[in-house]
């Protein structure tokens, strides 16, 4: 790696456009925590809904990823990404403003809210696909690790402090009006991205008409036939399966089995944000020293250890339970914080610009589909064989995922080897945008 590349890792904010992009992502990340809490309070308190109603709203939020994810990936690869980011941020901001307006007019019902959330989910899907595909146009491949790490660091701060800020705003303003704070954050994000000056080439379609089947297929082949991305993608789907099972079991386990209060649970969860911040601060150094492959594998093994610590927490209201759970959450956040930038930076670097949208939405859509299956599976297992046993099943799953990735070619993946210009298509031709 050259001296210029190392300086890029240390000072990614020197790239024009990246500071505005980082600011947009950071502000909207904080706002998301406000809406996440506000909508749940809105359903339960304002609309007098049930836990099932909250579940329906959450399903509406993620359903577009399952239904439209692969299609959106193909479309985003044909569009310039900055206009997509600006338009979807504006749309999300306006949608959120309609919620307090309907509440004020006494027209807000659960079906209306679910309708808003569904459209919001479609806009978020488009925005996510464009966001992950836009970053490689702002920084060179050698700086993608650092660029993602900076985003993770601000995200970890939001994870730590966002729920506290959200709780205060919801208590002060009420749930309907608190949503406006997130609306403002999206409008700020749109303005910040609109100010970015970057040359965006049109998609290299060669004048071909849109053929969704062919273009979606190209994205699937790129991910699942790639020597490095295929094992990463498959094991990541497994990671999301076991993680969704454990997250479903965690709150009932902590509240009922361990006897933690809701406040203590919130304190324990804040440790995950703190761990995430530390992990993201270390991610660049670890990735450059160990390589992307070994870093991701070690972090996934560490995630298994984190949940093993939680599974070992003493029950029946013992004072040590909070300390043990908090330690497990800190390690959980630490491993995710250190892994994410390495995983994201590597897969962005090895993927040519023309396939960025399809690569990202292919992996994210199937990950979301796995969550839909894993979350209820975790609940069914906990009710049937016990929450602590289910936790150990999840731990074993994380170990399996780590071992599978460790014996794959991905173990040798390094950031300084990740260059899409050196990759070849499956037909032997060079990859060119």
CSV table of C-alpha atoms in Angstrom, one decimal:
chain,number,residue,atom,x,y,z
A,1,UNK,CA,0.0,0.0,0.0
A,2,UNK,CA,1.4,3.4,-1.0
A,3,UNK,CA,2.0,6.4,1.3
A,4,UNK,CA,-0.9,8.2,-0.4
A,5,UNK,CA,-3.2,5.2,0.3
A,6,UNK,CA,-2.3,5.2,4.0
A,7,UNK,CA,-3.0,8.9,4.3
A,8,UNK,CA,-6.3,8.3,2.7
A,9,UNK,CA,-7.1,5.8,5.4
A,10,UNK,CA,-6.2,8.3,8.1
A,11,UNK,CA,-7.9,11.4,6.6
A,12,UNK,CA,-10.9,10.3,4.6
A,13,UNK,CA,-12.5,13.7,5.2
A,14,UNK,CA,-10.1,15.2,2.7
A,15,UNK,CA,-12.1,13.8,-0.2
A,16,UNK,CA,-14.5,16.4,-1.6
A,17,UNK,CA,-18.1,15.4,-1.0
A,18,UNK,CA,-17.4,12.9,1.8
A,19,UNK,CA,-17.9,15.4,4.7
A,20,UNK,CA,-21.3,16.4,3.4
A,21,UNK,CA,-22.2,12.7,2.8
A,22,UNK,CA,-21.0,11.8,6.4
A,23,UNK,CA,-23.0,14.7,7.9
A,24,UNK,CA,-26.2,13.6,6.0
A,25,UNK,CA,-25.9,10.0,7.2
A,26,UNK,CA,-25.1,11.0,10.8
A,27,UNK,CA,-28.0,13.4,11.2
A,28,UNK,CA,-30.5,11.1,9.7
A,29,UNK,CA,-29.2,8.2,11.8
A,30,UNK,CA,-30.0,10.1,15.0
A,31,UNK,CA,-33.4,11.0,13.6
A,32,UNK,CA,-34.2,7.4,12.9
A,33,UNK,CA,-34.0,6.5,16.6
A,34,UNK,CA,-36.6,9.2,17.3
A,35,UNK,CA,-39.0,7.7,14.8
A,36,UNK,CA,-38.4,4.1,15.8
A,37,UNK,CA,-39.5,4.9,19.4
A,38,UNK,CA,-42.2,7.5,18.5
A,39,UNK,CA,-44.0,5.1,16.1
A,40,UNK,CA,-44.2,2.4,18.7
A,41,UNK,CA,-45.4,4.8,21.4
A,42,UNK,CA,-47.9,6.2,18.9
A,43,UNK,CA,-49.4,2.8,18.2
A,44,UNK,CA,-49.6,1.6,21.8
A,45,UNK,CA,-50.5,4.9,23.6
A,46,UNK,CA,-52.1,7.2,21.0
A,47,UNK,CA,-53.9,4.6,18.9
A,48,UNK,CA,-54.3,2.1,21.8
A,49,UNK,CA,-52.9,-0.7,19.7
A,50,UNK,CA,-51.4,-4.0,20.7
A,51,UNK,CA,-48.0,-5.8,20.4
A,52,UNK,CA,-49.5,-7.4,17.2
A,53,UNK,CA,-50.1,-4.0,15.8
A,54,UNK,CA,-46.5,-3.0,16.5
A,55,UNK,CA,-45.4,-6.2,14.7
A,56,UNK,CA,-47.6,-5.4,11.7
A,57,UNK,CA,-46.0,-1.9,11.5
A,58,UNK,CA,-42.5,-3.4,11.6
A,59,UNK,CA,-43.4,-5.9,8.9
A,60,UNK,CA,-44.7,-3.1,6.7
A,61,UNK,CA,-41.3,-1.3,7.2
A,62,UNK,CA,-39.3,-4.3,5.9
A,63,UNK,CA,-41.7,-5.9,3.4
A,64,UNK,CA,-40.5,-3.8,0.5
A,65,UNK,CA,-37.0,-5.2,0.9
A,66,UNK,CA,-38.4,-8.7,0.4
A,67,UNK,CA,-40.7,-7.9,-2.5
A,68,UNK,CA,-38.8,-5.2,-4.4
A,69,UNK,CA,-35.2,-5.5,-3.3
A,70,UNK,CA,-33.7,-7.2,-6.4
A,71,UNK,CA,-35.7,-5.0,-8.7
A,72,UNK,CA,-34.6,-1.9,-7.0
A,73,UNK,CA,-30.9,-3.0,-7.3
A,74,UNK,CA,-31.2,-3.4,-11.0
A,75,UNK,CA,-32.9,0.0,-11.4
A,76,UNK,CA,-30.4,1.9,-9.2
A,77,UNK,CA,-27.6,0.6,-11.3
A,78,UNK,CA,-29.1,2.4,-14.3
A,79,UNK,CA,-29.7,5.7,-12.5
A,80,UNK,CA,-27.4,8.4,-11.2
A,81,UNK,CA,-27.3,7.9,-7.4
A,82,UNK,CA,-27.2,11.4,-6.0
A,83,UNK,CA,-30.7,12.4,-7.4
A,84,UNK,CA,-32.1,9.2,-5.9
A,85,UNK,CA,-30.7,10.0,-2.5
A,86,UNK,CA,-32.1,13.6,-2.6
A,87,UNK,CA,-35.5,12.6,-3.9
A,88,UNK,CA,-36.0,9.7,-1.4
A,89,UNK,CA,-34.8,11.8,1.6
A,90,UNK,CA,-37.3,14.6,0.6
A,91,UNK,CA,-40.1,12.0,0.2
A,92,UNK,CA,-39.4,10.4,3.6
A,93,UNK,CA,-39.3,13.8,5.3
A,94,UNK,CA,-42.7,14.8,3.7
A,95,UNK,CA,-44.2,11.4,4.6
A,96,UNK,CA,-43.3,11.8,8.2
A,97,UNK,CA,-44.8,15.3,8.3
A,98,UNK,CA,-48.1,13.8,7.2
A,99,UNK,CA,-48.3,11.7,10.3
A,100,UNK,CA,-48.7,14.5,12.9
A,101,UNK,CA,-51.0,16.3,10.3
A,102,UNK,CA,-53.3,13.3,10.2
A,103,UNK,CA,-53.2,13.1,14.0
A,104,UNK,CA,-54.1,16.7,14.3
A,105,UNK,CA,-57.0,16.3,11.9
A,106,UNK,CA,-58.1,13.1,13.8
A,107,UNK,CA,-57.6,11.0,10.7
A,108,UNK,CA,-54.7,8.9,11.9
A,109,UNK,CA,-55.6,5.2,12.2
A,110,UNK,CA,-53.6,2.0,12.2
A,111,UNK,CA,-54.2,1.2,8.5
A,112,UNK,CA,-53.3,4.8,7.6
A,113,UNK,CA,-50.1,4.6,9.6
A,114,UNK,CA,-49.2,1.2,8.1
A,115,UNK,CA,-49.7,2.7,4.7
A,116,UNK,CA,-47.4,5.5,5.4
A,117,UNK,CA,-44.8,3.1,6.8
A,118,UNK,CA,-45.0,0.9,3.7
A,119,UNK,CA,-44.3,3.8,1.4
A,120,UNK,CA,-41.6,4.9,3.8
A,121,UNK,CA,-40.0,1.5,3.5
A,122,UNK,CA,-40.0,1.7,-0.3
A,123,UNK,CA,-38.2,5.0,-0.1
A,124,UNK,CA,-35.8,3.6,2.4
A,125,UNK,CA,-35.0,0.7,0.1
A,126,UNK,CA,-34.2,3.0,-2.8
A,127,UNK,CA,-32.1,5.2,-0.5
A,128,UNK,CA,-30.2,2.3,1.0
A,129,UNK,CA,-29.3,0.9,-2.4
A,130,UNK,CA,-28.2,4.3,-3.7
A,131,UNK,CA,-26.3,5.1,-0.5
A,132,UNK,CA,-24.1,2.0,-0.5
A,133,UNK,CA,-23.5,2.4,-4.2
A,134,UNK,CA,-22.8,6.2,-4.0
A,135,UNK,CA,-19.9,6.0,-1.5
A,136,UNK,CA,-17.5,4.3,-3.9
A,137,UNK,CA,-18.0,7.3,-6.2
A,138,UNK,CA,-16.8,9.7,-3.5
A,139,UNK,CA,-13.7,7.9,-2.3
A,140,UNK,CA,-11.2,5.6,-4.0
A,141,UNK,CA,-11.1,1.8,-3.2
A,142,UNK,CA,-8.1,2.3,-0.9
A,143,UNK,CA,-10.2,4.6,1.4
A,144,UNK,CA,-13.5,2.6,1.5
A,145,UNK,CA,-12.5,0.9,4.8
A,146,UNK,CA,-11.9,4.2,6.5
A,147,UNK,CA,-14.9,5.8,5.0
A,148,UNK,CA,-17.2,3.1,6.2
A,149,UNK,CA,-15.5,3.1,9.6
A,150,UNK,CA,-16.3,6.8,10.1
A,151,UNK,CA,-19.9,6.2,9.3
A,152,UNK,CA,-19.9,3.3,11.8
A,153,UNK,CA,-18.4,5.6,14.5
A,154,UNK,CA,-21.2,8.2,14.2
A,155,UNK,CA,-23.7,5.4,14.0
A,156,UNK,CA,-22.4,3.9,17.2
A,157,UNK,CA,-22.7,7.3,18.9
A,158,UNK,CA,-26.3,7.5,17.7
A,159,UNK,CA,-27.0,4.0,19.0
A,160,UNK,CA,-25.7,4.9,22.4
A,161,UNK,CA,-27.4,8.3,22.8
A,162,UNK,CA,-30.2,8.1,20.3
A,163,UNK,CA,-32.7,6.1,22.4
A,164,UNK,CA,-32.2,8.5,25.4
A,165,UNK,CA,-32.7,11.6,23.2
A,166,UNK,CA,-35.7,9.9,21.5
A,167,UNK,CA,-37.3,9.1,24.9
A,168,UNK,CA,-36.9,12.7,26.0
A,169,UNK,CA,-38.4,14.1,22.9
A,170,UNK,CA,-41.3,11.7,22.9
A,171,UNK,CA,-42.0,12.6,26.6
A,172,UNK,CA,-41.7,16.3,25.9
A,173,UNK,CA,-43.4,16.7,22.5
A,174,UNK,CA,-45.6,13.6,22.4
A,175,UNK,CA,-45.2,10.8,19.9
A,176,UNK,CA,-46.9,12.5,16.9
A,177,UNK,CA,-44.9,15.7,17.0
A,178,UNK,CA,-41.6,13.9,17.8
A,179,UNK,CA,-41.8,12.3,14.4
A,180,UNK,CA,-41.2,15.8,12.9
A,181,UNK,CA,-37.7,15.8,14.3
A,182,UNK,CA,-36.8,12.9,12.1
A,183,UNK,CA,-38.6,14.6,9.1
A,184,UNK,CA,-36.3,17.6,9.6
A,185,UNK,CA,-33.2,15.2,9.7
A,186,UNK,CA,-34.2,13.8,6.3
A,187,UNK,CA,-34.6,17.2,4.8
A,188,UNK,CA,-31.2,18.2,6.1
A,189,UNK,CA,-29.8,15.0,4.6
A,190,UNK,CA,-31.3,15.8,1.2
A,191,UNK,CA,-29.9,19.4,1.3
A,192,UNK,CA,-26.4,18.1,2.3
A,193,UNK,CA,-26.3,15.5,-0.5
A,194,UNK,CA,-27.6,18.0,-3.0
A,195,UNK,CA,-24.6,20.2,-2.4
A,196,UNK,CA,-22.1,17.4,-3.2
A,197,UNK,CA,-20.4,17.9,-6.6
A,198,UNK,CA,-19.5,14.5,-8.1
A,199,UNK,CA,-19.3,13.3,-11.7
A,200,UNK,CA,-21.7,10.4,-12.0
A,201,UNK,CA,-21.3,8.4,-15.2
A,202,UNK,CA,-24.4,7.0,-16.8
A,203,UNK,CA,-24.8,3.2,-16.5
A,204,UNK,CA,-22.9,1.3,-19.1
A,205,UNK,CA,-25.9,-0.4,-20.6
A,206,UNK,CA,-24.7,-0.1,-24.2
A,207,UNK,CA,-28.1,1.3,-25.2
A,208,UNK,CA,-29.8,-2.0,-24.1
A,209,UNK,CA,-33.4,-1.7,-23.1
A,210,UNK,CA,-34.2,-2.6,-19.5
A,211,UNK,CA,-34.5,-6.4,-19.0
A,212,UNK,CA,-35.1,-7.0,-15.3
A,213,UNK,CA,-34.6,-10.7,-15.5
A,214,UNK,CA,-31.2,-10.5,-17.2
A,215,UNK,CA,-30.0,-7.6,-15.0
A,216,UNK,CA,-31.2,-9.2,-11.7
A,217,UNK,CA,-29.6,-12.4,-12.8
A,218,UNK,CA,-26.3,-10.6,-13.4
A,219,UNK,CA,-26.3,-9.3,-9.8
A,220,UNK,CA,-27.1,-12.7,-8.4
A,221,UNK,CA,-24.3,-14.3,-10.4
A,222,UNK,CA,-21.8,-11.7,-9.4
A,223,UNK,CA,-22.5,-12.3,-5.7
A,224,UNK,CA,-23.0,-16.0,-5.6
A,225,UNK,CA,-20.3,-17.0,-8.2
A,226,UNK,CA,-17.7,-14.7,-6.9
A,227,UNK,CA,-14.8,-16.5,-5.2
A,228,UNK,CA,-14.8,-14.1,-2.2
A,229,UNK,CA,-18.3,-12.6,-2.1
A,230,UNK,CA,-20.1,-16.0,-2.3
A,231,UNK,CA,-18.9,-17.4,1.0
A,232,UNK,CA,-19.2,-14.0,2.6
A,233,UNK,CA,-22.8,-13.6,1.4
A,234,UNK,CA,-24.0,-17.1,2.4
A,235,UNK,CA,-22.4,-17.0,5.9
A,236,UNK,CA,-23.8,-13.5,6.3
A,237,UNK,CA,-27.3,-14.8,5.7
A,238,UNK,CA,-26.6,-17.4,8.4
A,239,UNK,CA,-25.4,-14.7,10.7
A,240,UNK,CA,-28.6,-12.8,10.3
A,241,UNK,CA,-30.7,-15.9,10.9
A,242,UNK,CA,-29.1,-16.6,14.3
A,243,UNK,CA,-28.8,-13.0,15.2
A,244,UNK,CA,-32.6,-12.4,14.6
A,245,UNK,CA,-33.4,-15.5,16.7
A,246,UNK,CA,-31.2,-14.2,19.6
A,247,UNK,CA,-32.6,-10.7,19.4
A,248,UNK,CA,-36.1,-12.0,19.7
A,249,UNK,CA,-35.3,-14.0,22.8
A,250,UNK,CA,-33.1,-11.4,24.4
A,251,UNK,CA,-35.6,-9.0,25.9
A,252,UNK,CA,-37.9,-11.7,27.4
A,253,UNK,CA,-34.8,-13.5,28.7
A,254,UNK,CA,-33.5,-10.4,30.4
A,255,UNK,CA,-36.8,-9.1,31.8
A,256,UNK,CA,-38.4,-12.4,32.9
A,257,UNK,CA,-35.6,-14.9,33.4
A,258,UNK,CA,-33.0,-12.5,34.8
A,259,UNK,CA,-35.4,-10.1,36.5
A,260,UNK,CA,-34.0,-6.9,35.0
A,261,UNK,CA,-36.2,-3.8,34.9
A,262,UNK,CA,-36.9,-2.0,31.7
A,263,UNK,CA,-34.5,0.7,32.7
A,264,UNK,CA,-31.7,-1.8,33.5
A,265,UNK,CA,-32.4,-3.4,30.1
A,266,UNK,CA,-32.0,0.0,28.4
A,267,UNK,CA,-28.7,0.5,30.3
A,268,UNK,CA,-27.4,-2.9,29.1
A,269,UNK,CA,-28.4,-2.1,25.5
A,270,UNK,CA,-26.5,1.2,25.7
A,271,UNK,CA,-23.3,-0.8,26.3
A,272,UNK,CA,-23.7,-2.3,22.8
A,273,UNK,CA,-23.5,1.2,21.4
A,274,UNK,CA,-20.4,1.9,23.4
A,275,UNK,CA,-18.8,-1.3,22.2
A,276,UNK,CA,-19.8,-0.4,18.6
A,277,UNK,CA,-18.0,2.9,18.9
A,278,UNK,CA,-14.8,1.3,20.2
A,279,UNK,CA,-15.0,-1.4,17.5
A,280,UNK,CA,-15.4,1.1,14.7
A,281,UNK,CA,-12.5,3.1,16.0
A,282,UNK,CA,-10.3,-0.1,15.8
A,283,UNK,CA,-11.8,-1.4,12.5
A,284,UNK,CA,-9.4,0.4,10.1
A,285,UNK,CA,-6.3,-0.7,12.0
A,286,UNK,CA,-7.4,-4.3,12.3
A,287,UNK,CA,-8.4,-4.5,8.7
A,288,UNK,CA,-5.1,-3.2,7.4
A,289,UNK,CA,-3.1,-5.4,9.8
A,290,UNK,CA,-5.0,-8.6,9.6
A,291,UNK,CA,-6.8,-8.2,6.3
A,292,UNK,CA,-10.6,-8.1,5.7
A,293,UNK,CA,-11.0,-11.9,5.8
A,294,UNK,CA,-9.3,-12.6,9.2
A,295,UNK,CA,-10.9,-9.5,10.8
A,296,UNK,CA,-14.4,-10.5,9.8
A,297,UNK,CA,-13.9,-14.1,10.8
A,298,UNK,CA,-12.5,-13.1,14.2
A,299,UNK,CA,-15.3,-10.7,14.8
A,300,UNK,CA,-18.0,-13.3,14.0
A,301,UNK,CA,-16.3,-15.7,16.5
A,302,UNK,CA,-16.3,-12.9,19.0
A,303,UNK,CA,-20.1,-12.4,18.5
A,304,UNK,CA,-20.5,-16.1,19.6
A,305,UNK,CA,-18.5,-15.4,22.7
A,306,UNK,CA,-20.6,-12.3,23.4
A,307,UNK,CA,-23.9,-14.2,23.4
A,308,UNK,CA,-22.3,-17.0,25.4
A,309,UNK,CA,-21.6,-14.5,28.1
A,310,UNK,CA,-25.2,-13.4,28.1
A,311,UNK,CA,-26.4,-17.0,28.1
A,312,UNK,CA,-24.3,-17.5,31.3
A,313,UNK,CA,-25.9,-14.6,33.2
A,314,UNK,CA,-27.3,-15.6,36.6
A,315,UNK,CA,-31.1,-15.5,36.9
A,316,UNK,CA,-33.7,-14.9,39.6
A,317,UNK,CA,-32.9,-11.2,40.0
A,318,UNK,CA,-29.3,-11.6,41.1
A,319,UNK,CA,-27.4,-8.3,41.1
A,320,UNK,CA,-24.6,-9.7,38.9
A,321,UNK,CA,-27.0,-10.3,36.1
A,322,UNK,CA,-26.9,-6.7,34.8
A,323,UNK,CA,-23.1,-6.6,34.9
A,324,UNK,CA,-22.9,-9.8,32.9
A,325,UNK,CA,-25.5,-8.8,30.3
A,326,UNK,CA,-23.9,-5.4,29.9
A,327,UNK,CA,-20.5,-7.0,29.4
A,328,UNK,CA,-22.0,-9.3,26.8
A,329,UNK,CA,-23.7,-6.4,25.0
A,330,UNK,CA,-20.4,-4.4,25.0
A,331,UNK,CA,-18.6,-7.3,23.3
A,332,UNK,CA,-21.5,-7.8,20.9
A,333,UNK,CA,-21.3,-4.1,19.8
A,334,UNK,CA,-17.5,-4.3,19.7
A,335,UNK,CA,-17.4,-7.2,17.3
A,336,UNK,CA,-20.1,-5.7,15.0
A,337,UNK,CA,-18.4,-2.3,15.0
A,338,UNK,CA,-15.1,-3.8,14.0
A,339,UNK,CA,-16.6,-6.1,11.4
A,340,UNK,CA,-19.0,-3.9,9.5
A,341,UNK,CA,-16.5,-1.4,7.9
A,342,UNK,CA,-14.3,-4.3,6.9
A,343,UNK,CA,-17.1,-6.3,5.3
A,344,UNK,CA,-18.7,-3.3,3.6
A,345,UNK,CA,-15.5,-1.7,2.4
A,346,UNK,CA,-14.2,-5.0,0.9
A,347,UNK,CA,-17.4,-5.9,-1.0
A,348,UNK,CA,-17.7,-2.3,-2.3
A,349,UNK,CA,-14.1,-2.4,-3.4
A,350,UNK,CA,-14.3,-5.7,-5.3
A,351,UNK,CA,-17.5,-4.8,-7.1
A,352,UNK,CA,-17.5,-2.7,-10.3
A,353,UNK,CA,-19.6,0.5,-10.3
A,354,UNK,CA,-22.1,-0.9,-12.7
A,355,UNK,CA,-23.0,-3.7,-10.3
A,356,UNK,CA,-22.9,-1.9,-6.9
A,357,UNK,CA,-26.7,-1.5,-6.6
A,358,UNK,CA,-27.4,-5.1,-7.4
A,359,UNK,CA,-24.7,-6.4,-5.2
A,360,UNK,CA,-25.9,-4.4,-2.2
A,361,UNK,CA,-29.6,-5.1,-2.6
A,362,UNK,CA,-29.1,-8.8,-3.4
A,363,UNK,CA,-27.3,-9.3,-0.1
A,364,UNK,CA,-29.6,-6.9,2.0
A,365,UNK,CA,-32.8,-8.3,0.6
A,366,UNK,CA,-32.0,-11.9,1.4
A,367,UNK,CA,-30.7,-10.9,4.8
A,368,UNK,CA,-34.0,-9.2,5.5
A,369,UNK,CA,-35.9,-12.3,4.3
A,370,UNK,CA,-33.8,-14.4,6.8
A,371,UNK,CA,-34.8,-12.0,9.6
A,372,UNK,CA,-38.5,-12.6,8.8
A,373,UNK,CA,-37.9,-16.3,9.2
A,374,UNK,CA,-35.5,-16.2,12.1
A,375,UNK,CA,-37.3,-13.9,14.5
A,376,UNK,CA,-40.5,-16.0,14.9
A,377,UNK,CA,-38.3,-19.2,14.9
A,378,UNK,CA,-36.4,-17.8,17.9
A,379,UNK,CA,-39.7,-17.1,19.7
A,380,UNK,CA,-41.1,-20.5,19.0
A,381,UNK,CA,-38.0,-22.2,20.2
A,382,UNK,CA,-37.9,-20.1,23.4
A,383,UNK,CA,-41.5,-21.0,24.2
A,384,UNK,CA,-41.0,-24.6,23.3
A,385,UNK,CA,-37.6,-25.6,24.8
A,386,UNK,CA,-36.7,-22.6,26.9
A,387,UNK,CA,-35.0,-19.2,26.4
A,388,UNK,CA,-31.6,-20.2,27.7
A,389,UNK,CA,-31.4,-23.3,25.5
A,390,UNK,CA,-32.4,-21.2,22.5
A,391,UNK,CA,-29.6,-18.7,23.3
A,392,UNK,CA,-27.1,-21.6,23.2
A,393,UNK,CA,-28.5,-22.8,19.9
A,394,UNK,CA,-27.8,-19.3,18.5
A,395,UNK,CA,-24.3,-19.3,20.0
A,396,UNK,CA,-23.7,-22.6,18.2
A,397,UNK,CA,-25.0,-21.1,15.0
A,398,UNK,CA,-22.5,-18.2,15.2
A,399,UNK,CA,-19.7,-20.7,15.7
A,400,UNK,CA,-20.8,-22.6,12.7
A,401,UNK,CA,-20.9,-19.4,10.6
A,402,UNK,CA,-17.4,-18.4,11.7
A,403,UNK,CA,-15.9,-21.8,11.0
A,404,UNK,CA,-17.6,-22.0,7.5
A,405,UNK,CA,-16.1,-18.6,6.6
A,406,UNK,CA,-12.7,-19.5,8.1
A,407,UNK,CA,-12.4,-22.6,5.7
A,408,UNK,CA,-13.4,-20.6,2.7
A,409,UNK,CA,-11.2,-18.5,0.3
A,410,UNK,CA,-12.5,-15.4,2.0
A,411,UNK,CA,-10.0,-16.0,4.9
A,412,UNK,CA,-7.3,-14.5,2.7
A,413,UNK,CA,-9.2,-11.4,1.6
A,414,UNK,CA,-7.2,-8.2,2.0
A,415,UNK,CA,-8.3,-4.6,1.4
A,416,UNK,CA,-5.2,-3.8,-0.7
A,417,UNK,CA,-6.0,-6.6,-3.0
A,418,UNK,CA,-9.6,-5.5,-3.6
A,419,UNK,CA,-9.7,-3.8,-6.9
A,420,UNK,CA,-12.6,-4.3,-9.4
A,421,UNK,CA,-10.4,-3.4,-12.3
A,422,UNK,CA,-8.5,-6.6,-11.6
A,423,UNK,CA,-11.6,-8.8,-11.6
A,424,UNK,CA,-13.0,-10.6,-14.5
A,425,UNK,CA,-16.5,-11.6,-15.5
A,426,UNK,CA,-17.5,-15.2,-15.5
A,427,UNK,CA,-17.1,-15.2,-19.4
A,428,UNK,CA,-13.5,-14.1,-19.1
A,429,UNK,CA,-14.0,-10.6,-20.2
A,430,UNK,CA,-12.8,-7.6,-18.2
A,431,UNK,CA,-15.2,-5.8,-15.9
A,432,UNK,CA,-15.6,-2.2,-17.1
A,433,UNK,CA,-18.3,0.3,-15.9
